[in-house]
């Protein structure tokens, strides 16, 4: 009995009747059917809006980040089940690792970045606030808030798990319920991971739905507060981007599409340099990893004309060693394409690329996939082409064979190499292999104009390099032009993409109330209780302390110089100091900082557990001998990360605004102090 895949709509699994057959990429055997049962997309959208949005909005950014972490841990424990299914897509263990553990790794990364960078509320302040008038009563700032809509994530066939999770994680943090639509060919693997997620019970109701098969009229039901992300072919992206309803409602549409990525061997590298091997290795890995079905794979190998033969020979040698077949067979390094359709498609595109170019390595070089029953598998031979005149040949820059196919293109001079790279009309990633910082400084800004990411590779970086082909959660993924013009990942940027930004104007007191952060000039509360003696729950934004004063003496400066060893002339050389912009000796900035701490701390043991750093430090004006300083300490921001220490004591993060002023009430130093504060409970 061939199982029928199911969609998860409105909290129920739907699908009994078989529809499209899906095949094992390695053997061609029938493994699943999609379902024929119609999906009510009205119900899906209604459920996301009416159940998903409120459930997600009951949580704050920090709580959602914690759920992502729990989900990642849950999936990691069950990863072997996913590896077993991933095998059917033709992937090797290493290929599947990128999809499965790359996916859970992305969840972990967003849990951690969310925990570090987002507030324990649903308002993200994009400060600082700025004064908009002369009297300090009117200010402006920006906030980012959940859009209250639904995120539809449409994915390509090549990363059925990572593709969903890398889009889901930031939109979930942004409190958007998600409707995931995997590419049909490998949707069985996405269905498996969504089943696990559903069974975990970790997500709020309505946070994730799954569409197997067509999206029907889903896009026609979206509104302006929703969002669509897409990964796949440029043709489909172009079609969906102009969907009348999406255009009419200004629904944000982000695309990752075709990309003819390149690797450039700079003119300084010779075959005797370790960088030459690095280049060849990187190209061979990108050609054969996931059988070349990576949006980031190197399609164009741009090398100096004098190096074409040497690169060609070394690549041929490497490719000849790549054993292709069923990845469960010992020694197999490259599996199959995801489907027969893909095999056909890659074959057709290779035929276009081969016109006018030489085939240096390919099927004729002993291609014979190994394994039982692989005769009907969707295998494709690693194929290396050579284009001797890349400026005259359009196909190498326009035709993306989404398989283990790449073309060496010769260049004359680095400017021509960069011109060839730009002929890709916008790509996700390029690699520049060079030993020369000056070449990198010249070439990278130009390459960056047409690429979403640039990897500079030499021996020093190679030790830890994550590789040309790996998008990282911390770094932006997406390229201009043909690559779709979208941006994904890139740390918290991706979460911001799913939030709505608004400028807010008003008095500092109002802005502080709205943003949940103290804004300079806002009303403060002073009380008998020192703010450092309050537990996390008892502290309020705006709780403030104005300290006693201290007059800075020459002895302070001399002593501080002695303690710190800092005898900079500005503090110690009367004559030299006269010639400076200050016209006299001044106190060390770090003395002012230390003296301010001495003014505002409450020394006895209390709820403040640690001071772990400073942000935004500025020494605004000099402090001279005889000046009198004081500090104002104000509770600026509280973040409840739901953490406890080793003894089980709860704690939260508190940032304090510090303003140090002189006897004329002029600001001399300004900064934020970051502390951990104990909870009472
Ligand atoms: P497609 O563009 O055909 O499909 C991508 C996704 O869009 C799939 O989920 C597909 O679903 C869906 N889709 C297709 N038509 C519609 C529609 N009218 N409305 C809504 N959804 C639609 O790309 P493939 O996944 O088949 O990959 C084909 C090519 O895309 C590759 O050969 C490669 O060139 C490129 N690609 C680029 C990537 C990149 O990031 N740069 C990544 C992967 C692929 P269904 O499968 O059900 O048709």
Tab-separated table of C-alpha atoms in Angstrom, residues 278-629:
chain	number	residue	atom	x	y	z
A	278	UNK	CA	41.491	25.154	-2.093
A	279	UNK	CA	39.912	26.538	-5.239
A	280	UNK	CA	39.718	23.172	-6.961
A	281	UNK	CA	38.372	21.476	-3.828
A	282	UNK	CA	35.702	24.108	-3.269
A	283	UNK	CA	34.531	23.935	-6.883
A	284	UNK	CA	34.432	20.126	-6.913
A	285	UNK	CA	32.527	20.072	-3.630
A	286	UNK	CA	29.988	22.587	-4.873
A	287	UNK	CA	29.519	20.709	-8.141
A	288	UNK	CA	28.828	17.379	-6.477
A	289	UNK	CA	27.292	18.292	-3.092
A	290	UNK	CA	23.554	17.517	-3.220
A	291	UNK	CA	24.296	16.473	-6.824
A	292	UNK	CA	24.618	20.163	-7.654
A	293	UNK	CA	21.017	20.906	-6.630
A	294	UNK	CA	21.911	23.847	-4.445
A	295	UNK	CA	20.807	27.366	-5.149
A	296	UNK	CA	24.309	28.415	-4.088
A	297	UNK	CA	26.245	25.865	-6.174
A	298	UNK	CA	29.145	27.148	-8.276
A	299	UNK	CA	27.992	27.176	-11.905
A	300	UNK	CA	30.743	29.381	-13.342
A	301	UNK	CA	34.423	28.734	-12.616
A	302	UNK	CA	36.204	31.918	-13.634
A	303	UNK	CA	39.974	31.373	-14.037
A	304	UNK	CA	42.898	33.229	-15.668
A	305	UNK	CA	43.449	32.051	-19.253
A	306	UNK	CA	46.922	30.831	-18.266
A	307	UNK	CA	45.398	28.563	-15.601
A	308	UNK	CA	42.597	26.996	-17.618
A	309	UNK	CA	44.477	23.806	-18.402
A	310	UNK	CA	45.831	23.360	-14.891
A	311	UNK	CA	42.392	23.920	-13.298
A	312	UNK	CA	40.730	21.651	-15.871
A	313	UNK	CA	43.188	18.833	-15.235
A	314	UNK	CA	42.894	19.030	-11.454
A	315	UNK	CA	39.111	19.201	-11.537
A	316	UNK	CA	38.890	16.227	-13.899
A	317	UNK	CA	41.079	14.222	-11.534
A	318	UNK	CA	38.841	15.071	-8.605
A	319	UNK	CA	35.581	14.437	-10.408
A	320	UNK	CA	36.868	11.063	-11.615
A	321	UNK	CA	37.186	10.016	-7.971
A	322	UNK	CA	33.576	10.882	-7.098
A	323	UNK	CA	31.675	7.631	-6.850
A	324	UNK	CA	28.010	8.142	-7.820
A	325	UNK	CA	25.133	5.907	-6.777
A	326	UNK	CA	22.985	4.840	-3.844
A	327	UNK	CA	24.470	6.701	-0.852
A	328	UNK	CA	23.895	3.675	1.377
A	329	UNK	CA	26.672	1.929	-0.567
A	330	UNK	CA	30.059	2.418	1.102
A	331	UNK	CA	32.199	4.995	-0.679
A	332	UNK	CA	29.389	6.673	-2.649
A	333	UNK	CA	29.930	10.430	-2.551
A	334	UNK	CA	27.181	11.700	-4.830
A	335	UNK	CA	23.563	10.597	-4.978
A	336	UNK	CA	20.792	11.195	-7.486
A	337	UNK	CA	18.847	14.239	-8.603
A	338	UNK	CA	15.518	14.594	-6.822
A	339	UNK	CA	13.374	13.282	-9.670
A	340	UNK	CA	13.275	12.086	-13.248
A	341	UNK	CA	11.833	15.464	-14.188
A	342	UNK	CA	14.934	17.128	-12.831
A	343	UNK	CA	17.137	14.646	-14.647
A	344	UNK	CA	15.401	15.538	-17.907
A	345	UNK	CA	15.579	19.253	-17.172
A	346	UNK	CA	19.300	19.184	-16.362
A	347	UNK	CA	19.959	17.163	-19.518
A	348	UNK	CA	18.157	19.749	-21.661
A	349	UNK	CA	20.026	22.622	-20.095
A	350	UNK	CA	23.356	20.855	-20.447
A	351	UNK	CA	22.639	20.521	-24.157
A	352	UNK	CA	22.210	24.310	-24.346
A	353	UNK	CA	25.423	24.905	-22.415
A	354	UNK	CA	27.396	22.444	-24.536
A	355	UNK	CA	26.691	24.428	-27.714
A	356	UNK	CA	29.932	26.210	-28.598
A	357	UNK	CA	31.700	24.956	-25.466
A	358	UNK	CA	33.922	21.929	-24.806
A	359	UNK	CA	32.916	19.119	-22.464
A	360	UNK	CA	36.004	18.398	-20.352
A	361	UNK	CA	34.417	15.733	-18.178
A	362	UNK	CA	31.065	14.020	-18.257
A	363	UNK	CA	29.035	10.920	-18.869
A	364	UNK	CA	31.506	9.466	-21.338
A	365	UNK	CA	34.190	9.326	-18.592
A	366	UNK	CA	32.987	6.063	-17.101
A	367	UNK	CA	29.684	7.118	-15.482
A	368	UNK	CA	28.128	4.078	-13.844
A	369	UNK	CA	25.997	4.633	-10.728
A	370	UNK	CA	26.459	1.910	-8.116
A	371	UNK	CA	23.829	0.228	-5.954
A	372	UNK	CA	20.935	-2.205	-6.219
A	373	UNK	CA	18.090	-1.253	-8.519
A	374	UNK	CA	19.555	2.101	-9.495
A	375	UNK	CA	19.059	1.647	-13.245
A	376	UNK	CA	15.895	3.809	-13.072
A	377	UNK	CA	17.300	6.329	-10.615
A	378	UNK	CA	17.571	10.027	-11.450
A	379	UNK	CA	21.368	10.062	-11.607
A	380	UNK	CA	23.394	12.569	-13.530
A	381	UNK	CA	27.108	12.500	-14.304
A	382	UNK	CA	29.264	15.296	-12.866
A	383	UNK	CA	29.893	17.386	-15.950
A	384	UNK	CA	32.594	19.997	-16.505
A	385	UNK	CA	32.516	22.326	-19.491
A	386	UNK	CA	35.028	24.822	-20.806
A	387	UNK	CA	34.098	28.172	-22.322
A	388	UNK	CA	37.071	29.925	-23.878
A	389	UNK	CA	35.274	33.188	-24.635
A	390	UNK	CA	32.935	34.014	-21.794
A	391	UNK	CA	32.323	37.549	-23.057
A	392	UNK	CA	30.853	36.203	-26.311
A	393	UNK	CA	28.874	33.286	-24.875
A	394	UNK	CA	25.497	34.093	-23.291
A	395	UNK	CA	24.395	30.602	-22.311
A	396	UNK	CA	27.037	30.135	-19.601
A	397	UNK	CA	25.717	33.235	-17.848
A	398	UNK	CA	22.031	32.564	-18.431
A	399	UNK	CA	21.327	28.836	-18.349
A	400	UNK	CA	21.240	27.243	-14.903
A	401	UNK	CA	21.526	23.464	-15.111
A	402	UNK	CA	20.330	22.598	-11.596
A	403	UNK	CA	22.609	19.585	-11.196
A	404	UNK	CA	26.322	18.664	-11.062
A	405	UNK	CA	27.192	20.858	-14.044
A	406	UNK	CA	29.694	23.732	-14.097
A	407	UNK	CA	31.657	25.618	-16.705
A	408	UNK	CA	35.223	26.880	-16.615
A	409	UNK	CA	35.339	30.354	-18.148
A	410	UNK	CA	38.707	31.902	-18.944
A	411	UNK	CA	39.483	35.550	-18.306
A	412	UNK	CA	42.168	38.059	-19.089
A	413	UNK	CA	42.808	40.451	-16.194
A	414	UNK	CA	40.820	40.874	-12.968
A	415	UNK	CA	38.506	43.490	-14.468
A	416	UNK	CA	37.346	41.007	-17.072
A	417	UNK	CA	36.866	38.390	-14.343
A	418	UNK	CA	34.589	40.807	-12.496
A	419	UNK	CA	32.751	41.719	-15.687
A	420	UNK	CA	32.109	38.008	-16.308
A	421	UNK	CA	30.882	37.542	-12.732
A	422	UNK	CA	28.407	40.394	-13.229
A	423	UNK	CA	27.097	38.754	-16.415
A	424	UNK	CA	25.197	36.402	-14.072
A	425	UNK	CA	22.796	39.366	-13.733
A	426	UNK	CA	22.716	39.045	-9.963
A	427	UNK	CA	23.684	35.952	-7.970
A	428	UNK	CA	23.446	34.600	-4.468
A	429	UNK	CA	27.128	34.063	-3.797
A	430	UNK	CA	30.592	34.305	-5.287
A	431	UNK	CA	33.916	33.043	-4.018
A	432	UNK	CA	37.178	34.870	-4.639
A	433	UNK	CA	40.308	32.817	-4.058
A	434	UNK	CA	43.318	35.076	-3.596
A	435	UNK	CA	46.361	35.466	-1.349
A	436	UNK	CA	46.469	39.230	-1.863
A	437	UNK	CA	44.491	41.569	0.441
A	438	UNK	CA	44.900	44.304	-2.198
A	439	UNK	CA	43.152	42.150	-4.812
A	440	UNK	CA	40.338	41.407	-2.350
A	441	UNK	CA	40.014	45.110	-1.524
A	442	UNK	CA	39.744	45.924	-5.233
A	443	UNK	CA	37.525	43.063	-6.362
A	444	UNK	CA	35.090	42.440	-3.503
A	445	UNK	CA	33.230	45.756	-3.562
A	446	UNK	CA	32.639	45.267	-7.295
A	447	UNK	CA	31.576	41.648	-6.884
A	448	UNK	CA	29.310	42.679	-3.995
A	449	UNK	CA	27.305	44.910	-6.324
A	450	UNK	CA	25.911	41.836	-8.052
A	451	UNK	CA	26.114	39.191	-5.305
A	452	UNK	CA	24.310	38.626	-2.034
A	453	UNK	CA	27.368	37.136	-0.342
A	454	UNK	CA	31.078	37.039	-1.152
A	455	UNK	CA	33.439	34.436	0.307
A	456	UNK	CA	37.151	35.352	0.247
A	457	UNK	CA	39.121	32.154	0.488
A	458	UNK	CA	42.802	31.634	1.286
A	459	UNK	CA	44.762	29.378	3.628
A	460	UNK	CA	44.036	31.410	6.752
A	461	UNK	CA	40.261	31.388	6.242
A	462	UNK	CA	40.214	27.793	4.994
A	463	UNK	CA	40.862	26.413	8.484
A	464	UNK	CA	37.381	27.408	9.619
A	465	UNK	CA	35.614	28.271	6.369
A	466	UNK	CA	31.975	27.222	6.312
A	467	UNK	CA	32.234	27.054	2.518
A	468	UNK	CA	30.869	28.752	-0.543
A	469	UNK	CA	27.580	26.903	-0.513
A	470	UNK	CA	26.361	27.288	3.057
A	471	UNK	CA	23.986	30.108	3.886
A	472	UNK	CA	24.376	30.866	7.595
A	473	UNK	CA	21.553	32.078	9.845
A	474	UNK	CA	23.713	35.000	10.949
A	475	UNK	CA	24.443	36.204	7.417
A	476	UNK	CA	22.115	37.452	4.746
A	477	UNK	CA	21.017	34.924	2.112
A	478	UNK	CA	19.639	36.238	-1.157
A	479	UNK	CA	20.933	38.082	-4.164
A	480	UNK	CA	19.937	40.913	-6.485
A	481	UNK	CA	18.482	40.657	-9.985
A	482	UNK	CA	18.111	37.151	-11.359
A	483	UNK	CA	18.623	35.714	-7.851
A	484	UNK	CA	15.219	37.141	-6.938
A	485	UNK	CA	16.141	40.372	-5.180
A	486	UNK	CA	15.114	38.971	-1.806
A	487	UNK	CA	16.825	38.786	1.545
A	488	UNK	CA	16.493	35.961	4.030
A	489	UNK	CA	18.322	35.066	7.239
A	490	UNK	CA	20.984	37.623	8.224
A	491	UNK	CA	20.245	37.383	11.943
A	492	UNK	CA	17.438	39.454	13.408
A	493	UNK	CA	17.130	41.335	10.082
A	494	UNK	CA	14.984	38.427	8.937
A	495	UNK	CA	12.614	38.876	11.873
A	496	UNK	CA	12.363	42.591	11.134
A	497	UNK	CA	11.324	41.725	7.600
A	498	UNK	CA	8.170	40.110	8.995
A	499	UNK	CA	7.362	43.002	11.335
A	500	UNK	CA	5.718	46.314	10.541
A	501	UNK	CA	7.813	49.421	11.175
A	502	UNK	CA	6.111	52.604	12.360
A	503	UNK	CA	7.564	55.983	13.226
A	504	UNK	CA	6.185	57.269	16.515
A	505	UNK	CA	6.208	60.893	17.643
A	506	UNK	CA	5.328	62.344	20.995
A	507	UNK	CA	6.782	63.431	24.298
A	508	UNK	CA	9.681	61.372	25.680
A	509	UNK	CA	7.348	60.189	28.447
A	510	UNK	CA	4.867	58.818	25.899
A	511	UNK	CA	7.601	57.261	23.782
A	512	UNK	CA	9.004	55.523	26.864
A	513	UNK	CA	5.557	54.137	27.671
A	514	UNK	CA	5.077	52.848	24.115
A	515	UNK	CA	8.533	51.417	23.514
A	516	UNK	CA	8.931	49.977	26.991
A	517	UNK	CA	12.314	51.701	27.116
A	518	UNK	CA	13.367	54.796	29.006
A	519	UNK	CA	13.826	57.683	26.586
A	520	UNK	CA	15.992	60.624	27.662
A	521	UNK	CA	13.788	63.442	28.850
A	522	UNK	CA	10.932	61.161	29.939
A	523	UNK	CA	9.470	61.400	33.430
A	524	UNK	CA	11.370	59.332	35.992
A	525	UNK	CA	10.368	57.945	39.397
A	526	UNK	CA	12.658	58.479	42.358
A	527	UNK	CA	12.093	56.771	45.690
A	528	UNK	CA	13.786	56.058	48.980
A	529	UNK	CA	14.683	52.590	47.747
A	530	UNK	CA	17.896	52.498	45.701
A	531	UNK	CA	17.151	50.936	42.284
A	532	UNK	CA	19.938	48.374	42.855
A	533	UNK	CA	18.021	47.089	45.879
A	534	UNK	CA	14.932	46.211	43.858
A	535	UNK	CA	14.286	42.748	42.485
A	536	UNK	CA	13.608	42.280	38.794
A	537	UNK	CA	9.830	42.233	39.219
A	538	UNK	CA	9.866	45.368	41.372
A	539	UNK	CA	11.861	47.490	38.966
A	540	UNK	CA	9.985	49.787	36.624
A	541	UNK	CA	11.214	51.518	33.529
A	542	UNK	CA	12.128	55.050	34.659
A	543	UNK	CA	13.106	54.111	38.233
A	544	UNK	CA	15.908	56.554	38.785
A	545	UNK	CA	18.601	57.743	41.151
A	546	UNK	CA	20.363	61.124	41.108
A	547	UNK	CA	23.605	60.720	43.036
A	548	UNK	CA	25.543	63.013	45.334
A	549	UNK	CA	28.394	65.048	43.808
A	550	UNK	CA	32.145	64.588	43.649
A	551	UNK	CA	34.773	67.202	42.822
A	552	UNK	CA	37.607	65.836	40.741
A	553	UNK	CA	41.027	66.637	42.124
A	554	UNK	CA	44.527	66.378	40.736
A	555	UNK	CA	45.128	63.568	43.233
A	556	UNK	CA	42.309	61.611	41.558
A	557	UNK	CA	44.064	61.870	38.201
A	558	UNK	CA	47.484	60.984	39.621
A	559	UNK	CA	46.059	58.042	41.548
A	560	UNK	CA	44.090	56.773	38.568
A	561	UNK	CA	47.220	57.024	36.400
A	562	UNK	CA	49.089	55.007	39.032
A	563	UNK	CA	46.405	52.322	39.296
A	564	UNK	CA	45.810	51.981	35.558
A	565	UNK	CA	49.321	52.750	34.250
A	566	UNK	CA	47.777	55.264	31.866
A	567	UNK	CA	50.120	58.299	31.859
A	568	UNK	CA	48.814	59.815	28.643
A	569	UNK	CA	50.130	63.373	28.243
A	570	UNK	CA	46.644	64.845	28.309
A	571	UNK	CA	46.288	63.824	31.953
A	572	UNK	CA	49.872	64.364	33.131
A	573	UNK	CA	51.794	66.836	30.968
A	574	UNK	CA	50.762	70.373	31.911
A	575	UNK	CA	52.598	71.968	28.983
A	576	UNK	CA	51.497	69.555	26.279
A	577	UNK	CA	47.920	69.617	27.587
A	578	UNK	CA	47.847	73.410	27.115
A	579	UNK	CA	48.277	72.896	23.370
A	580	UNK	CA	45.336	70.507	23.089
A	581	UNK	CA	41.790	71.452	22.196
A	582	UNK	CA	40.988	71.401	25.932
A	583	UNK	CA	43.787	73.824	26.897
A	584	UNK	CA	44.409	72.049	30.210
A	585	UNK	CA	44.930	68.650	31.831
A	586	UNK	CA	41.756	66.608	31.992
A	587	UNK	CA	40.700	63.485	33.859
A	588	UNK	CA	40.843	60.063	32.196
A	589	UNK	CA	37.499	59.144	30.632
A	590	UNK	CA	37.759	55.810	32.418
A	591	UNK	CA	38.225	57.623	35.695
A	592	UNK	CA	34.937	59.441	35.101
A	593	UNK	CA	33.313	56.083	34.384
A	594	UNK	CA	34.758	54.522	37.530
A	595	UNK	CA	33.927	57.531	39.667
A	596	UNK	CA	30.342	57.436	38.393
A	597	UNK	CA	30.076	53.786	39.421
A	598	UNK	CA	31.369	54.808	42.830
A	599	UNK	CA	28.607	57.408	42.980
A	600	UNK	CA	25.684	55.219	41.988
A	601	UNK	CA	26.368	51.710	43.286
A	602	UNK	CA	24.688	50.418	46.372
A	603	UNK	CA	27.600	48.442	47.782
A	604	UNK	CA	25.977	45.841	50.017
A	605	UNK	CA	24.926	42.461	48.567
A	606	UNK	CA	21.554	42.706	46.842
A	607	UNK	CA	19.568	41.634	43.805
A	608	UNK	CA	22.074	42.940	41.230
A	609	UNK	CA	24.057	39.826	40.363
A	610	UNK	CA	26.459	40.994	37.702
A	611	UNK	CA	27.459	43.924	35.548
A	612	UNK	CA	28.269	42.378	32.217
A	613	UNK	CA	29.070	45.326	30.038
A	614	UNK	CA	28.435	48.761	28.668
A	615	UNK	CA	26.767	49.930	25.482
A	616	UNK	CA	26.867	53.235	23.662
A	617	UNK	CA	29.650	54.788	25.746
A	618	UNK	CA	30.504	58.369	24.807
A	619	UNK	CA	32.733	60.853	26.608
A	620	UNK	CA	30.799	63.899	25.574
A	621	UNK	CA	32.779	66.682	27.281
A	622	UNK	CA	36.081	66.879	29.197
A	623	UNK	CA	36.274	66.806	32.987
A	624	UNK	CA	39.011	69.075	34.314
A	625	UNK	CA	40.636	69.324	37.727
A	626	UNK	CA	38.154	71.091	39.988
A	627	UNK	CA	35.060	70.066	38.039
A	628	UNK	CA	32.228	68.512	40.025
A	629	UNK	CA	30.392	65.519	38.606
